[in-house]
Amino acid sequence: MPDRRHLALEALARQQAGVVSRLQAYACEVTRSEVRAHVRARRWQRVGTQSIALFTGALPPAAREWSAVFEAGPRAFLDGASSLVAGGLRKYEVDAIRVSVPRGARVRRGRGLDIRQTRRWALDDLAPGTGVPRSRNEVAAVRGALWSRSDRQAALLVTMSVQQGLVTADRLATELLRIRRDKRRVFLQVLVLDLLGGVRSLGELDLARECRRHGLPEPSRQVVRRGRNGTYYLDVVWDDWGVVVEVDGIHHAWAQNVVGDALRQNDVVLQGATVLRLPLLGLRVAADAFFDQVERALAEAGWSGRHTGRAS
C-alpha cells in the first residue's frame, strides 16, 4: 500500500499532467533509491534529466510541457508559440517546446526542447493560474511573432491568436510598445494596426494590404447582410459600387460550408451586387491577376480611381 509520501507525490502529479520534478519527489521524502526502483519496475519513467512521469507509455502534450519547464529550471516558463498552444491555440504546431529563462540561468539541451535565455524575461509576464508556468497570451503572441522564421509565420501566429479569442488586438498593441529594438517590430506594428481595424483572418489581412498596394479604395469588412436564407457576413464589400469579394480559405471547401456559401452568394447576386471569389491560394501565387479583376469590377460600377475614402 502506498504511504503518505507517495500519496502526496501522486496528488502533486495529478495537478501536473502526471509529471513531477526530481526535486519535488525528494521534497515529498521519496528517496533516490525509491525513484530508481519504480523506474526499474516500469511503474514510472524518467523524462529528460529533471522529471519523472508517474506512468509509462507515450507522454501527452501537457506532460511534455511540464517536463520542459522542469528541465529548464525553477524560473522557467513556456513562451512564444508553445505558451499559446498550452493556452488553447488550435491547429498550430510547434517544432520544439520553447522555454524562456532569465539571463545567467543554466541552459540545458534536450530533444524537442528550445530552452533559451532572454533579456525580456520578467516575472510579471507569467500567466495567472495554477497550470503549467507560461507567459501571458499577449506576451506569448508578440514574442512568438518576433521569434518566427518568417514574416508569414509571424502574421499567421498573431492572427490565429486573435481569431481564436486568445488575445485582443488592443492587448497586443499595448504589449508591442515594450519592444524597443527588433527587425520585425515595424512589421508587427502594421499588422496590429490592421487587426485593430477588424481583420479576422489572414486572407482578409492580405487582401487589405493588396488593396492599398493597387491603389483601390478601402473596403468595409465582415459586413452583415440579411437575405431570404437568414443573416450572414460578407468578407469584403465596396457598398458604393456594389462589389463584394469573398475570401475563400481552406474551410470554404469543407462539406458543411459549401451549401451555405452558395446560398449566400446567390442572395447577394440577386440583390444586384457583383460577387468575386478570391481563393487564399490566389493571394499567394496570382494576386495581381485577381486584383486586376477587382479593379475592373469597381471601374465598371463607376469607380473613377480618384476615390480615397472608406467604403460605406
PDB file of C-alpha atoms in Angstrom:
ATOM      1  CA  MET A   1       0.000   0.000   0.000  1.00  0.00           C
ATOM      2  CA  PRO A   2       1.332   3.469  -0.809  1.00  0.00           C
ATOM      3  CA  ASP A   3       2.398   5.536   2.184  1.00  0.00           C
ATOM      4  CA  ARG A   4       1.738   9.207   2.825  1.00  0.00           C
ATOM      5  CA  ARG A   5       4.861  10.250   0.909  1.00  0.00           C
ATOM      6  CA  HIS A   6       3.744   8.544  -2.282  1.00  0.00           C
ATOM      7  CA  LEU A   7       0.182   9.759  -1.833  1.00  0.00           C
ATOM      8  CA  ALA A   8       1.452  13.329  -1.564  1.00  0.00           C
ATOM      9  CA  LEU A   9       3.577  12.872  -4.675  1.00  0.00           C
ATOM     10  CA  GLU A  10       0.673  11.375  -6.639  1.00  0.00           C
ATOM     11  CA  ALA A  11      -1.596  14.244  -5.585  1.00  0.00           C
ATOM     12  CA  LEU A  12       1.012  16.699  -6.880  1.00  0.00           C
ATOM     13  CA  ALA A  13       1.403  14.764 -10.135  1.00  0.00           C
ATOM     14  CA  ARG A  14      -2.335  14.912 -10.788  1.00  0.00           C
ATOM     15  CA  GLN A  15      -2.031  18.700 -10.942  1.00  0.00           C
ATOM     16  CA  GLN A  16       0.884  18.469 -13.394  1.00  0.00           C
ATOM     17  CA  ALA A  17      -0.299  16.040 -16.074  1.00  0.00           C
ATOM     18  CA  GLY A  18       1.238  13.119 -14.208  1.00  0.00           C
ATOM     19  CA  VAL A  19       4.744  14.602 -14.108  1.00  0.00           C
ATOM     20  CA  VAL A  20       6.845  15.773 -11.160  1.00  0.00           C
ATOM     21  CA  SER A  21      10.331  17.138 -10.935  1.00  0.00           C
ATOM     22  CA  ARG A  22      13.036  15.186  -9.162  1.00  0.00           C
ATOM     23  CA  LEU A  23      13.268  17.993  -6.590  1.00  0.00           C
ATOM     24  CA  GLN A  24       9.528  17.704  -5.921  1.00  0.00           C
ATOM     25  CA  ALA A  25       9.872  13.970  -5.395  1.00  0.00           C
ATOM     26  CA  TYR A  26      12.707  14.466  -2.922  1.00  0.00           C
ATOM     27  CA  ALA A  27      10.727  17.209  -1.160  1.00  0.00           C
ATOM     28  CA  CYS A  28       7.971  14.623  -0.620  1.00  0.00           C
ATOM     29  CA  GLU A  29      10.653  12.475   1.057  1.00  0.00           C
ATOM     30  CA  VAL A  30      10.711   9.915  -1.756  1.00  0.00           C
ATOM     31  CA  THR A  31      14.331   8.809  -1.931  1.00  0.00           C
ATOM     32  CA  ARG A  32      16.553   8.439  -4.956  1.00  0.00           C
ATOM     33  CA  SER A  33      16.673   4.697  -4.495  1.00  0.00           C
ATOM     34  CA  GLU A  34      12.862   4.523  -4.426  1.00  0.00           C
ATOM     35  CA  VAL A  35      12.681   6.520  -7.652  1.00  0.00           C
ATOM     36  CA  ARG A  36      15.166   4.121  -9.283  1.00  0.00           C
ATOM     37  CA  ALA A  37      13.153   1.136  -8.052  1.00  0.00           C
ATOM     38  CA  HIS A  38       9.897   2.464  -9.528  1.00  0.00           C
ATOM     39  CA  VAL A  39      11.632   3.174 -12.835  1.00  0.00           C
ATOM     40  CA  ARG A  40      13.218  -0.295 -12.945  1.00  0.00           C
ATOM     41  CA  ALA A  41       9.819  -1.846 -12.215  1.00  0.00           C
ATOM     42  CA  ARG A  42       8.374   0.194 -15.095  1.00  0.00           C
ATOM     43  CA  ARG A  43       5.798   1.871 -12.926  1.00  0.00           C
ATOM     44  CA  TRP A  44       7.387   5.267 -13.546  1.00  0.00           C
ATOM     45  CA  GLN A  45       9.625   6.682 -16.266  1.00  0.00           C
ATOM     46  CA  ARG A  46      12.317   9.313 -16.371  1.00  0.00           C
ATOM     47  CA  VAL A  47      11.728  12.277 -18.669  1.00  0.00           C
ATOM     48  CA  GLY A  48      14.877  14.179 -19.537  1.00  0.00           C
ATOM     49  CA  THR A  49      17.255  14.742 -16.644  1.00  0.00           C
ATOM     50  CA  GLN A  50      14.942  16.570 -14.225  1.00  0.00           C
ATOM     51  CA  SER A  51      11.479  14.975 -14.445  1.00  0.00           C
ATOM     52  CA  ILE A  52       9.660  11.788 -13.552  1.00  0.00           C
ATOM     53  CA  ALA A  53       6.371  10.651 -15.055  1.00  0.00           C
ATOM     54  CA  LEU A  54       4.343   8.550 -12.616  1.00  0.00           C
ATOM     55  CA  PHE A  55       3.138   6.425 -15.526  1.00  0.00           C
ATOM     56  CA  THR A  56       4.646   4.633 -18.503  1.00  0.00           C
ATOM     57  CA  GLY A  57       3.975   4.954 -22.201  1.00  0.00           C
ATOM     58  CA  ALA A  58       3.747   7.938 -24.513  1.00  0.00           C
ATOM     59  CA  LEU A  59       3.721  11.393 -22.956  1.00  0.00           C
ATOM     60  CA  PRO A  60       0.680  13.543 -23.763  1.00  0.00           C
ATOM     61  CA  PRO A  61       1.357  17.174 -24.777  1.00  0.00           C
ATOM     62  CA  ALA A  62       0.632  18.572 -21.309  1.00  0.00           C
ATOM     63  CA  ALA A  63       3.128  16.177 -19.733  1.00  0.00           C
ATOM     64  CA  ARG A  64       5.803  17.185 -22.232  1.00  0.00           C
ATOM     65  CA  GLU A  65       5.155  20.841 -21.422  1.00  0.00           C
ATOM     66  CA  TRP A  66       5.567  20.303 -17.694  1.00  0.00           C
ATOM     67  CA  SER A  67       8.750  18.283 -18.182  1.00  0.00           C
ATOM     68  CA  ALA A  68      10.149  21.024 -20.456  1.00  0.00           C
ATOM     69  CA  VAL A  69       9.672  23.613 -17.723  1.00  0.00           C
ATOM     70  CA  PHE A  70      11.252  21.332 -15.091  1.00  0.00           C
ATOM     71  CA  GLU A  71      14.183  20.672 -17.408  1.00  0.00           C
ATOM     72  CA  ALA A  72      14.825  24.410 -17.738  1.00  0.00           C
ATOM     73  CA  GLY A  73      14.867  25.211 -14.020  1.00  0.00           C
ATOM     74  CA  PRO A  74      12.870  26.919 -11.252  1.00  0.00           C
ATOM     75  CA  ARG A  75      12.421  30.296 -13.035  1.00  0.00           C
ATOM     76  CA  ALA A  76      11.445  28.856 -16.402  1.00  0.00           C
ATOM     77  CA  PHE A  77       8.143  29.174 -18.227  1.00  0.00           C
ATOM     78  CA  LEU A  78       6.700  28.266 -21.612  1.00  0.00           C
ATOM     79  CA  ASP A  79       6.939  31.144 -24.031  1.00  0.00           C
ATOM     80  CA  GLY A  80       6.088  32.169 -27.558  1.00  0.00           C
ATOM     81  CA  ALA A  81       4.007  29.817 -29.673  1.00  0.00           C
ATOM     82  CA  SER A  82       4.461  26.989 -27.141  1.00  0.00           C
ATOM     83  CA  SER A  83       2.736  29.071 -24.480  1.00  0.00           C
ATOM     84  CA  LEU A  84      -0.154  29.857 -26.836  1.00  0.00           C
ATOM     85  CA  VAL A  85      -0.597  26.175 -27.714  1.00  0.00           C
ATOM     86  CA  ALA A  86      -0.651  25.327 -23.999  1.00  0.00           C
ATOM     87  CA  GLY A  87      -3.212  28.107 -23.544  1.00  0.00           C
ATOM     88  CA  GLY A  88      -5.574  26.674 -26.157  1.00  0.00           C
ATOM     89  CA  LEU A  89      -4.339  27.737 -29.611  1.00  0.00           C
ATOM     90  CA  ARG A  90      -5.690  25.216 -32.117  1.00  0.00           C
ATOM     91  CA  LYS A  91      -4.382  23.997 -35.476  1.00  0.00           C
ATOM     92  CA  TYR A  92      -0.901  25.361 -34.911  1.00  0.00           C
ATOM     93  CA  GLU A  93       2.086  23.085 -34.402  1.00  0.00           C
ATOM     94  CA  VAL A  94       5.462  23.862 -32.881  1.00  0.00           C
ATOM     95  CA  ASP A  95       8.673  22.067 -33.813  1.00  0.00           C
ATOM     96  CA  ALA A  96      10.076  22.278 -30.284  1.00  0.00           C
ATOM     97  CA  ILE A  97       8.769  23.439 -26.920  1.00  0.00           C
ATOM     98  CA  ARG A  98      10.075  26.946 -26.300  1.00  0.00           C
ATOM     99  CA  VAL A  99      11.009  27.750 -22.706  1.00  0.00           C
ATOM    100  CA  SER A 100      12.389  31.080 -21.517  1.00  0.00           C
ATOM    101  CA  VAL A 101      14.808  31.531 -18.634  1.00  0.00           C
ATOM    102  CA  PRO A 102      16.417  34.752 -17.360  1.00  0.00           C
ATOM    103  CA  ARG A 103      19.904  35.858 -18.287  1.00  0.00           C
ATOM    104  CA  GLY A 104      22.531  33.923 -16.374  1.00  0.00           C
ATOM    105  CA  ALA A 105      20.374  30.838 -15.836  1.00  0.00           C
ATOM    106  CA  ARG A 106      21.707  27.439 -16.787  1.00  0.00           C
ATOM    107  CA  VAL A 107      20.513  26.244 -20.202  1.00  0.00           C
ATOM    108  CA  ARG A 108      20.094  22.509 -20.690  1.00  0.00           C
ATOM    109  CA  ARG A 109      19.729  20.816 -24.043  1.00  0.00           C
ATOM    110  CA  GLY A 110      17.164  18.163 -24.851  1.00  0.00           C
ATOM    111  CA  ARG A 111      15.392  16.640 -27.807  1.00  0.00           C
ATOM    112  CA  GLY A 112      12.246  18.546 -28.667  1.00  0.00           C
ATOM    113  CA  LEU A 113      13.213  21.434 -26.353  1.00  0.00           C
ATOM    114  CA  ASP A 114      14.222  25.005 -27.135  1.00  0.00           C
ATOM    115  CA  ILE A 115      15.406  26.493 -23.837  1.00  0.00           C
ATOM    116  CA  ARG A 116      16.832  29.981 -24.170  1.00  0.00           C
ATOM    117  CA  GLN A 117      17.911  32.894 -22.050  1.00  0.00           C
ATOM    118  CA  THR A 118      16.057  36.087 -22.863  1.00  0.00           C
ATOM    119  CA  ARG A 119      16.664  39.672 -21.846  1.00  0.00           C
ATOM    120  CA  ARG A 120      12.871  40.144 -21.922  1.00  0.00           C
ATOM    121  CA  TRP A 121      12.255  37.678 -19.051  1.00  0.00           C
ATOM    122  CA  ALA A 122      10.133  39.222 -16.307  1.00  0.00           C
ATOM    123  CA  LEU A 123       8.120  37.681 -13.500  1.00  0.00           C
ATOM    124  CA  ASP A 124       5.127  39.866 -14.404  1.00  0.00           C
ATOM    125  CA  ASP A 125       4.928  38.106 -17.764  1.00  0.00           C
ATOM    126  CA  LEU A 126       3.662  34.905 -16.165  1.00  0.00           C
ATOM    127  CA  ALA A 127       0.057  33.986 -16.858  1.00  0.00           C
ATOM    128  CA  PRO A 128      -2.134  33.733 -13.734  1.00  0.00           C
ATOM    129  CA  GLY A 129      -3.457  30.387 -12.603  1.00  0.00           C
ATOM    130  CA  THR A 130      -2.167  27.043 -11.405  1.00  0.00           C
ATOM    131  CA  GLY A 131      -1.401  25.335 -14.722  1.00  0.00           C
ATOM    132  CA  VAL A 132       1.959  24.870 -16.362  1.00  0.00           C
ATOM    133  CA  PRO A 133       4.032  28.055 -15.973  1.00  0.00           C
ATOM    134  CA  ARG A 134       3.709  30.042 -19.196  1.00  0.00           C
ATOM    135  CA  SER A 135       3.734  33.607 -20.428  1.00  0.00           C
ATOM    136  CA  ARG A 136       0.549  35.643 -20.744  1.00  0.00           C
ATOM    137  CA  ASN A 137      -1.143  35.312 -24.133  1.00  0.00           C
ATOM    138  CA  GLU A 138      -0.299  38.826 -25.339  1.00  0.00           C
ATOM    139  CA  VAL A 139       3.330  38.364 -24.291  1.00  0.00           C
ATOM    140  CA  ALA A 140       3.472  34.949 -25.943  1.00  0.00           C
ATOM    141  CA  ALA A 141       1.916  36.191 -29.183  1.00  0.00           C
ATOM    142  CA  VAL A 142       4.318  39.114 -29.569  1.00  0.00           C
ATOM    143  CA  ARG A 143       7.391  37.080 -28.675  1.00  0.00           C
ATOM    144  CA  GLY A 144       6.294  34.156 -30.803  1.00  0.00           C
ATOM    145  CA  ALA A 145       5.968  36.542 -33.748  1.00  0.00           C
ATOM    146  CA  LEU A 146       9.397  38.070 -33.095  1.00  0.00           C
ATOM    147  CA  TRP A 147      10.946  34.604 -32.950  1.00  0.00           C
ATOM    148  CA  SER A 148       9.147  33.237 -36.034  1.00  0.00           C
ATOM    149  CA  ARG A 149      11.188  32.081 -39.007  1.00  0.00           C
ATOM    150  CA  SER A 150       9.415  34.420 -41.416  1.00  0.00           C
ATOM    151  CA  ASP A 151       7.038  37.377 -41.536  1.00  0.00           C
ATOM    152  CA  ARG A 152       4.463  34.989 -42.946  1.00  0.00           C
ATOM    153  CA  GLN A 153       4.682  32.682 -39.942  1.00  0.00           C
ATOM    154  CA  ALA A 154       4.627  35.664 -37.570  1.00  0.00           C
ATOM    155  CA  ALA A 155       1.439  37.012 -39.163  1.00  0.00           C
ATOM    156  CA  LEU A 156      -0.191  33.584 -39.047  1.00  0.00           C
ATOM    157  CA  LEU A 157       0.542  33.120 -35.335  1.00  0.00           C
ATOM    158  CA  VAL A 158      -0.681  36.567 -34.306  1.00  0.00           C
ATOM    159  CA  THR A 159      -3.787  36.471 -36.493  1.00  0.00           C
ATOM    160  CA  MET A 160      -4.791  32.992 -35.326  1.00  0.00           C
ATOM    161  CA  SER A 161      -4.394  34.092 -31.705  1.00  0.00           C
ATOM    162  CA  VAL A 162      -6.808  36.983 -32.261  1.00  0.00           C
ATOM    163  CA  GLN A 163      -9.151  34.944 -34.428  1.00  0.00           C
ATOM    164  CA  GLN A 164      -9.462  32.211 -31.788  1.00  0.00           C
ATOM    165  CA  GLY A 165     -10.058  34.697 -28.989  1.00  0.00           C
ATOM    166  CA  LEU A 166      -6.869  34.094 -27.007  1.00  0.00           C
ATOM    167  CA  VAL A 167      -5.909  37.754 -27.088  1.00  0.00           C
ATOM    168  CA  THR A 168      -7.340  41.037 -28.316  1.00  0.00           C
ATOM    169  CA  ALA A 169      -5.657  43.410 -30.728  1.00  0.00           C
ATOM    170  CA  ASP A 170      -5.725  46.092 -28.016  1.00  0.00           C
ATOM    171  CA  ARG A 171      -3.646  43.939 -25.677  1.00  0.00           C
ATOM    172  CA  LEU A 172      -1.237  43.109 -28.489  1.00  0.00           C
ATOM    173  CA  ALA A 173      -0.789  46.802 -29.234  1.00  0.00           C
ATOM    174  CA  THR A 174      -0.031  47.555 -25.583  1.00  0.00           C
ATOM    175  CA  GLU A 175       2.454  44.696 -25.327  1.00  0.00           C
ATOM    176  CA  LEU A 176       4.152  45.731 -28.561  1.00  0.00           C
ATOM    177  CA  LEU A 177       5.011  49.100 -27.001  1.00  0.00           C
ATOM    178  CA  ARG A 178       7.512  47.245 -24.791  1.00  0.00           C
ATOM    179  CA  ILE A 179       9.555  46.192 -27.828  1.00  0.00           C
ATOM    180  CA  ARG A 180      12.252  48.800 -28.426  1.00  0.00           C
ATOM    181  CA  ARG A 181      14.538  47.045 -30.885  1.00  0.00           C
ATOM    182  CA  ASP A 182      13.795  44.192 -33.254  1.00  0.00           C
ATOM    183  CA  LYS A 183      13.975  43.765 -37.014  1.00  0.00           C
ATOM    184  CA  ARG A 184      10.298  42.700 -37.085  1.00  0.00           C
ATOM    185  CA  ARG A 185       8.952  45.463 -34.840  1.00  0.00           C
ATOM    186  CA  VAL A 186       7.683  47.714 -37.659  1.00  0.00           C
ATOM    187  CA  PHE A 187       6.109  44.762 -39.458  1.00  0.00           C
ATOM    188  CA  LEU A 188       4.221  43.801 -36.290  1.00  0.00           C
ATOM    189  CA  GLN A 189       3.098  47.387 -35.727  1.00  0.00           C
ATOM    190  CA  VAL A 190       1.491  47.418 -39.187  1.00  0.00           C
ATOM    191  CA  LEU A 191      -0.019  44.006 -38.558  1.00  0.00           C
ATOM    192  CA  VAL A 192      -1.574  45.037 -35.242  1.00  0.00           C
ATOM    193  CA  LEU A 193      -2.962  48.217 -36.790  1.00  0.00           C
ATOM    194  CA  ASP A 194      -4.711  46.018 -39.360  1.00  0.00           C
ATOM    195  CA  LEU A 195      -6.047  43.797 -36.591  1.00  0.00           C
ATOM    196  CA  LEU A 196      -7.369  46.817 -34.734  1.00  0.00           C
ATOM    197  CA  GLY A 197      -9.253  47.635 -37.920  1.00  0.00           C
ATOM    198  CA  GLY A 198     -11.250  44.451 -37.649  1.00  0.00           C
ATOM    199  CA  VAL A 199      -9.352  41.845 -39.680  1.00  0.00           C
ATOM    200  CA  ARG A 200     -10.368  38.353 -38.547  1.00  0.00           C
ATOM    201  CA  SER A 201      -8.432  36.071 -40.904  1.00  0.00           C
ATOM    202  CA  LEU A 202      -5.091  36.022 -42.643  1.00  0.00           C
ATOM    203  CA  GLY A 203      -6.811  36.111 -46.047  1.00  0.00           C
ATOM    204  CA  GLU A 204      -8.588  39.362 -45.227  1.00  0.00           C
ATOM    205  CA  LEU A 205      -5.340  40.786 -43.871  1.00  0.00           C
ATOM    206  CA  ASP A 206      -3.536  40.078 -47.152  1.00  0.00           C
ATOM    207  CA  LEU A 207      -6.471  41.474 -49.105  1.00  0.00           C
ATOM    208  CA  ALA A 208      -6.364  44.762 -47.204  1.00  0.00           C
ATOM    209  CA  ARG A 209      -2.672  45.164 -47.988  1.00  0.00           C
ATOM    210  CA  GLU A 210      -3.171  44.303 -51.650  1.00  0.00           C
ATOM    211  CA  CYS A 211      -5.948  46.908 -51.894  1.00  0.00           C
ATOM    212  CA  ARG A 212      -3.551  49.555 -50.649  1.00  0.00           C
ATOM    213  CA  ARG A 213      -0.794  48.346 -52.965  1.00  0.00           C
ATOM    214  CA  HIS A 214      -3.073  48.529 -56.012  1.00  0.00           C
ATOM    215  CA  GLY A 215      -4.487  51.944 -55.072  1.00  0.00           C
ATOM    216  CA  LEU A 216      -8.021  50.647 -54.555  1.00  0.00           C
ATOM    217  CA  PRO A 217     -10.475  52.292 -52.131  1.00  0.00           C
ATOM    218  CA  GLU A 218     -10.518  50.740 -48.675  1.00  0.00           C
ATOM    219  CA  PRO A 219     -13.443  48.327 -48.340  1.00  0.00           C
ATOM    220  CA  SER A 220     -15.687  47.509 -45.419  1.00  0.00           C
ATOM    221  CA  ARG A 221     -15.018  44.130 -43.797  1.00  0.00           C
ATOM    222  CA  GLN A 222     -17.245  41.498 -42.236  1.00  0.00           C
ATOM    223  CA  VAL A 223     -20.417  43.306 -43.316  1.00  0.00           C
ATOM    224  CA  VAL A 224     -23.723  41.936 -42.025  1.00  0.00           C
ATOM    225  CA  ARG A 225     -26.401  41.220 -44.635  1.00  0.00           C
ATOM    226  CA  ARG A 226     -29.865  39.715 -44.362  1.00  0.00           C
ATOM    227  CA  GLY A 227     -31.341  37.567 -47.100  1.00  0.00           C
ATOM    228  CA  ARG A 228     -34.092  35.046 -47.591  1.00  0.00           C
ATOM    229  CA  ASN A 229     -31.831  32.395 -46.065  1.00  0.00           C
ATOM    230  CA  GLY A 230     -31.004  34.341 -42.892  1.00  0.00           C
ATOM    231  CA  THR A 231     -28.244  36.634 -41.658  1.00  0.00           C
ATOM    232  CA  TYR A 232     -24.694  36.230 -42.955  1.00  0.00           C
ATOM    233  CA  TYR A 233     -21.368  38.035 -43.116  1.00  0.00           C
ATOM    234  CA  LEU A 234     -19.625  39.210 -46.277  1.00  0.00           C
ATOM    235  CA  ASP A 235     -15.826  39.285 -46.136  1.00  0.00           C
ATOM    236  CA  VAL A 236     -15.137  42.461 -48.113  1.00  0.00           C
ATOM    237  CA  VAL A 237     -17.642  44.977 -49.536  1.00  0.00           C
ATOM    238  CA  TRP A 238     -17.485  48.188 -51.565  1.00  0.00           C
ATOM    239  CA  ASP A 239     -21.058  49.342 -50.974  1.00  0.00           C
ATOM    240  CA  ASP A 240     -20.738  52.473 -53.107  1.00  0.00           C
ATOM    241  CA  TRP A 241     -20.126  50.328 -56.175  1.00  0.00           C
ATOM    242  CA  GLY A 242     -21.966  47.135 -55.296  1.00  0.00           C
ATOM    243  CA  VAL A 243     -18.839  44.953 -55.398  1.00  0.00           C
ATOM    244  CA  VAL A 244     -18.257  42.059 -52.988  1.00  0.00           C
ATOM    245  CA  VAL A 245     -15.141  39.887 -52.628  1.00  0.00           C
ATOM    246  CA  GLU A 246     -15.375  36.615 -50.738  1.00  0.00           C
ATOM    247  CA  VAL A 247     -12.029  35.303 -49.489  1.00  0.00           C
ATOM    248  CA  ASP A 248     -12.042  31.511 -49.688  1.00  0.00           C
ATOM    249  CA  GLY A 249      -9.780  29.826 -47.151  1.00  0.00           C
ATOM    250  CA  ILE A 250      -9.468  26.076 -46.817  1.00  0.00           C
ATOM    251  CA  HIS A 251     -12.572  25.968 -44.590  1.00  0.00           C
ATOM    252  CA  HIS A 252     -14.726  27.113 -47.513  1.00  0.00           C
ATOM    253  CA  ALA A 253     -14.095  23.761 -49.191  1.00  0.00           C
ATOM    254  CA  TRP A 254     -15.360  21.772 -46.216  1.00  0.00           C
ATOM    255  CA  ALA A 255     -18.616  19.988 -46.958  1.00  0.00           C
ATOM    256  CA  GLN A 256     -20.615  21.750 -44.236  1.00  0.00           C
ATOM    257  CA  ASN A 257     -19.761  25.160 -45.749  1.00  0.00           C
ATOM    258  CA  VAL A 258     -20.337  24.552 -49.463  1.00  0.00           C
ATOM    259  CA  VAL A 259     -24.138  24.871 -49.436  1.00  0.00           C
ATOM    260  CA  GLY A 260     -24.161  27.898 -47.135  1.00  0.00           C
ATOM    261  CA  ASP A 261     -21.545  29.698 -49.247  1.00  0.00           C
ATOM    262  CA  ALA A 262     -23.567  29.090 -52.408  1.00  0.00           C
ATOM    263  CA  LEU A 263     -26.830  30.320 -50.868  1.00  0.00           C
ATOM    264  CA  ARG A 264     -25.109  33.414 -49.516  1.00  0.00           C
ATOM    265  CA  GLN A 265     -23.552  34.304 -52.879  1.00  0.00           C
ATOM    266  CA  ASN A 266     -26.825  33.775 -54.705  1.00  0.00           C
ATOM    267  CA  ASP A 267     -28.633  36.075 -52.256  1.00  0.00           C
ATOM    268  CA  VAL A 268     -26.064  38.820 -52.829  1.00  0.00           C
ATOM    269  CA  VAL A 269     -26.201  38.482 -56.620  1.00  0.00           C
ATOM    270  CA  LEU A 270     -29.995  38.631 -56.567  1.00  0.00           C
ATOM    271  CA  GLN A 271     -29.692  41.939 -54.705  1.00  0.00           C
ATOM    272  CA  GLY A 272     -27.735  43.335 -57.660  1.00  0.00           C
ATOM    273  CA  ALA A 273     -24.143  43.112 -56.399  1.00  0.00           C
ATOM    274  CA  THR A 274     -21.117  41.801 -58.254  1.00  0.00           C
ATOM    275  CA  VAL A 275     -19.504  38.943 -56.311  1.00  0.00           C
ATOM    276  CA  LEU A 276     -15.898  37.916 -56.944  1.00  0.00           C
ATOM    277  CA  ARG A 277     -14.359  34.893 -55.255  1.00  0.00           C
ATOM    278  CA  LEU A 278     -10.733  35.090 -54.222  1.00  0.00           C
ATOM    279  CA  PRO A 279      -9.148  31.825 -53.042  1.00  0.00           C
ATOM    280  CA  LEU A 280      -6.499  32.212 -50.358  1.00  0.00           C
ATOM    281  CA  LEU A 281      -4.036  30.481 -52.677  1.00  0.00           C
ATOM    282  CA  GLY A 282      -4.721  33.210 -55.238  1.00  0.00           C
ATOM    283  CA  LEU A 283      -3.317  35.802 -52.831  1.00  0.00           C
ATOM    284  CA  ARG A 284      -0.084  33.811 -52.728  1.00  0.00           C
ATOM    285  CA  VAL A 285       0.500  33.000 -56.410  1.00  0.00           C
ATOM    286  CA  ALA A 286      -1.634  35.325 -58.570  1.00  0.00           C
ATOM    287  CA  ALA A 287      -2.520  38.398 -56.522  1.00  0.00           C
ATOM    288  CA  ASP A 288      -2.049  40.862 -59.398  1.00  0.00           C
ATOM    289  CA  ALA A 289      -4.364  38.935 -61.713  1.00  0.00           C
ATOM    290  CA  PHE A 290      -7.123  38.737 -59.121  1.00  0.00           C
ATOM    291  CA  PHE A 291      -6.842  42.396 -58.160  1.00  0.00           C
ATOM    292  CA  ASP A 292      -6.967  43.418 -61.811  1.00  0.00           C
ATOM    293  CA  GLN A 293     -10.402  41.767 -61.805  1.00  0.00           C
ATOM    294  CA  VAL A 294     -11.394  43.626 -58.635  1.00  0.00           C
ATOM    295  CA  GLU A 295     -10.285  46.930 -60.165  1.00  0.00           C
ATOM    296  CA  ARG A 296     -12.204  46.168 -63.365  1.00  0.00           C
ATOM    297  CA  ALA A 297     -15.371  45.370 -61.400  1.00  0.00           C
ATOM    298  CA  LEU A 298     -15.091  48.644 -59.488  1.00  0.00           C
ATOM    299  CA  ALA A 299     -14.434  50.621 -62.648  1.00  0.00           C
ATOM    300  CA  GLU A 300     -17.397  49.061 -64.446  1.00  0.00           C
ATOM    301  CA  ALA A 301     -19.544  50.020 -61.442  1.00  0.00           C
ATOM    302  CA  GLY A 302     -18.463  53.657 -61.690  1.00  0.00           C
ATOM    303  CA  TRP A 303     -15.286  53.957 -59.604  1.00  0.00           C
ATOM    304  CA  SER A 304     -13.013  56.522 -61.247  1.00  0.00           C
ATOM    305  CA  GLY A 305      -9.804  55.694 -59.418  1.00  0.00           C
ATOM    306  CA  ARG A 306      -9.821  59.009 -57.543  1.00  0.00           C
ATOM    307  CA  HIS A 307     -11.939  57.883 -54.554  1.00  0.00           C
ATOM    308  CA  THR A 308      -9.870  57.890 -51.379  1.00  0.00           C
ATOM    309  CA  GLY A 309     -12.427  57.370 -48.627  1.00  0.00           C
ATOM    310  CA  ARG A 310     -13.556  54.206 -46.938  1.00  0.00           C
ATOM    311  CA  ALA A 311     -16.489  52.312 -48.433  1.00  0.00           C
ATOM    312  CA  SER A 312     -19.700  52.961 -46.554  1.00  0.00           C
TER     313      SER A 312
END
